Amino acid sequence: MGPRLADYGLIQESYWVMNGPIVAIARELGFEGNSFLEGLVVSIFIAGAFIGSICSASFIDNFGCRRTLQIDTIPLILGALLSAQAHSLDEMLWGRFLVGLGIGLNTVLVPLYISEVSPTKHRGSLGTLCQIGTCLGIIAALSIGIPSESDPHWWRTILYIASAPGFILMFGMQFAVESPRWLCKVGRFDDAKGTIEKLWGESEVEESIKKIQSVSKNDDSNLETSWLELFVEPHNRVAFIGWSLFILQQFAGINGVLYFSSLTFQDVGITDGALASLFVGITHLAGALFALYLMDKQGRQRLLIGSYMGMACSMFLIVYAINFPQDEGLSHSLSVFGTIMYIFTFSIGAGPVTAIIIPELSGAQTRSKIMSLSFSIHWICNFLVGLFFLELVEKFGVGPVYAGFGAVSALSVAFAMYFIVETKGRSLEEIELSLNRNFPTEGK
């Protein structure tokens, strides 16, 4: 279990802050050579992220997105500072757990908040900014971590720097608006009208309020919806789509491919791990920029289908290069090309669309709970893929494992074709009315 947990931690954060300096941290805090503890330090944030995700619905329903985002900065800041000044393993573990708690809250909050405050015609593009922000964060983390190769104490500086985004978010959200949909949900209609006027213009106020009220008026649920409502009509279909999308996304193998990509690049002469990671980060960013342009033009379903098609083809190309090597140099080149195309096509659709479309399909009363449950399942699948990936590679080889990833990607294409409803150009209320058979349809 110890080595597997260490491998899991390495997979999860190969392109994040902790993986680079983990050896220096282990040496300074006295657990160098203990693979279980090294893996635990890197990966304990997953436990925090799971708890943060599952608890996020209660915070959102009671405090709204804006205030919850400010509350979320507390564990992010405290966790980073506690880790930075840690002089024992326990302090480091608590710091990492707190950071995970904040990450779990954040991953649910950000796409939900963006979906509720964005104008309909730009909602997809604005939602893609989450993916772009993640890509820029990875590149920044890699750049900041470069001095750690020569300075064994640089890891403390890295973790102190990691607290800065929390402070920026805390003060920045003071100037942000609350979701008008949450304001209507709690009966603050005057505040909602003022917010809509700021966000979408005065001409949209009356029509938007009318649409939001039409949904809440015809919804049999009250503000305090039960988790059990996610398993009955009309919410069970969207809940099923939400957790299925994340299961498919994770078992399509993105974390495994990212881990193995460093070895793939070594085969063509790129032996510098930081350079290979930077190349992967830039590929991620390029795909996200394409998604930003295409999201509100091509639509979510088309991007999701095209993305998983590209991922499946990329996996099968790598499998071909591994199993039918005509020329060693050509095989390595095909593997690198397949890896780059997999990451690029993931960033165009499977990455951003999954987080964007779940809040779009969810009803106003259950949106926070569906998001919370979906991301909790995301973290569980994330953990399982990371934990067993290397064991499967050692037992069956890279080819069969990648073929499995390709098969899941192909299955995801069929899922997107038959289950995903296009949301481009439709307000959240229009989407909810069309999906809920209990709502009256007159005037549509």
GROMACS .gro file of N, CA and C in nm, residues 24-32 86-89 92 155-156:
model
   48
   24ALA      N    1   1.298   1.715  -0.083
   24ALA     CA    2   1.356   1.810   0.012
   24ALA      C    3   1.272   1.820   0.139
   25ILE      N    4   1.139   1.818   0.123
   25ILE     CA    5   1.050   1.823   0.240
   25ILE      C    6   1.069   1.700   0.326
   26ALA      N    7   1.074   1.583   0.263
   26ALA     CA    8   1.093   1.458   0.337
   26ALA      C    9   1.225   1.457   0.412
   27ARG      N   10   1.329   1.509   0.350
   27ARG     CA   11   1.461   1.512   0.415
   27ARG      C   12   1.460   1.605   0.536
   28GLU      N   13   1.399   1.723   0.519
   28GLU     CA   14   1.401   1.821   0.627
   28GLU      C   15   1.309   1.783   0.743
   29LEU      N   16   1.197   1.717   0.712
   29LEU     CA   17   1.102   1.682   0.817
   29LEU      C   18   1.122   1.540   0.871
   30GLY      N   19   1.220   1.469   0.818
   30GLY     CA   20   1.261   1.344   0.880
   30GLY      C   21   1.187   1.219   0.836
   31PHE      N   22   1.129   1.217   0.716
   31PHE     CA   23   1.066   1.092   0.669
   31PHE      C   24   1.118   1.053   0.531
   32GLU      N   25   1.239   1.092   0.498
   32GLU     CA   26   1.299   1.057   0.369
   32GLU      C   27   1.313   0.905   0.356
   86ALA      N   28   0.593   2.444   0.842
   86ALA     CA   29   0.588   2.315   0.911
   86ALA      C   30   0.726   2.270   0.955
   87HIS      N   31   0.733   2.221   1.080
   87HIS     CA   32   0.857   2.163   1.132
   87HIS      C   33   0.836   2.019   1.177
   88SER      N   34   0.718   1.965   1.145
   88SER     CA   35   0.690   1.826   1.175
   88SER      C   36   0.598   1.769   1.068
   89LEU      N   37   0.594   1.638   1.061
   89LEU     CA   38   0.508   1.572   0.962
   89LEU      C   39   0.361   1.604   0.987
   92MET      N   40   0.262   1.939   0.846
   92MET     CA   41   0.255   1.934   0.700
   92MET      C   42   0.127   1.865   0.655
  155TRP      N   43   1.129   2.505  -0.099
  155TRP     CA   44   0.991   2.458  -0.088
  155TRP      C   45   0.908   2.545   0.007
  156ARG      N   46   0.972   2.601   0.110
  156ARG     CA   47   0.898   2.689   0.201
  156ARG      C   48   0.854   2.816   0.129
   0.00000   0.00000   0.00000
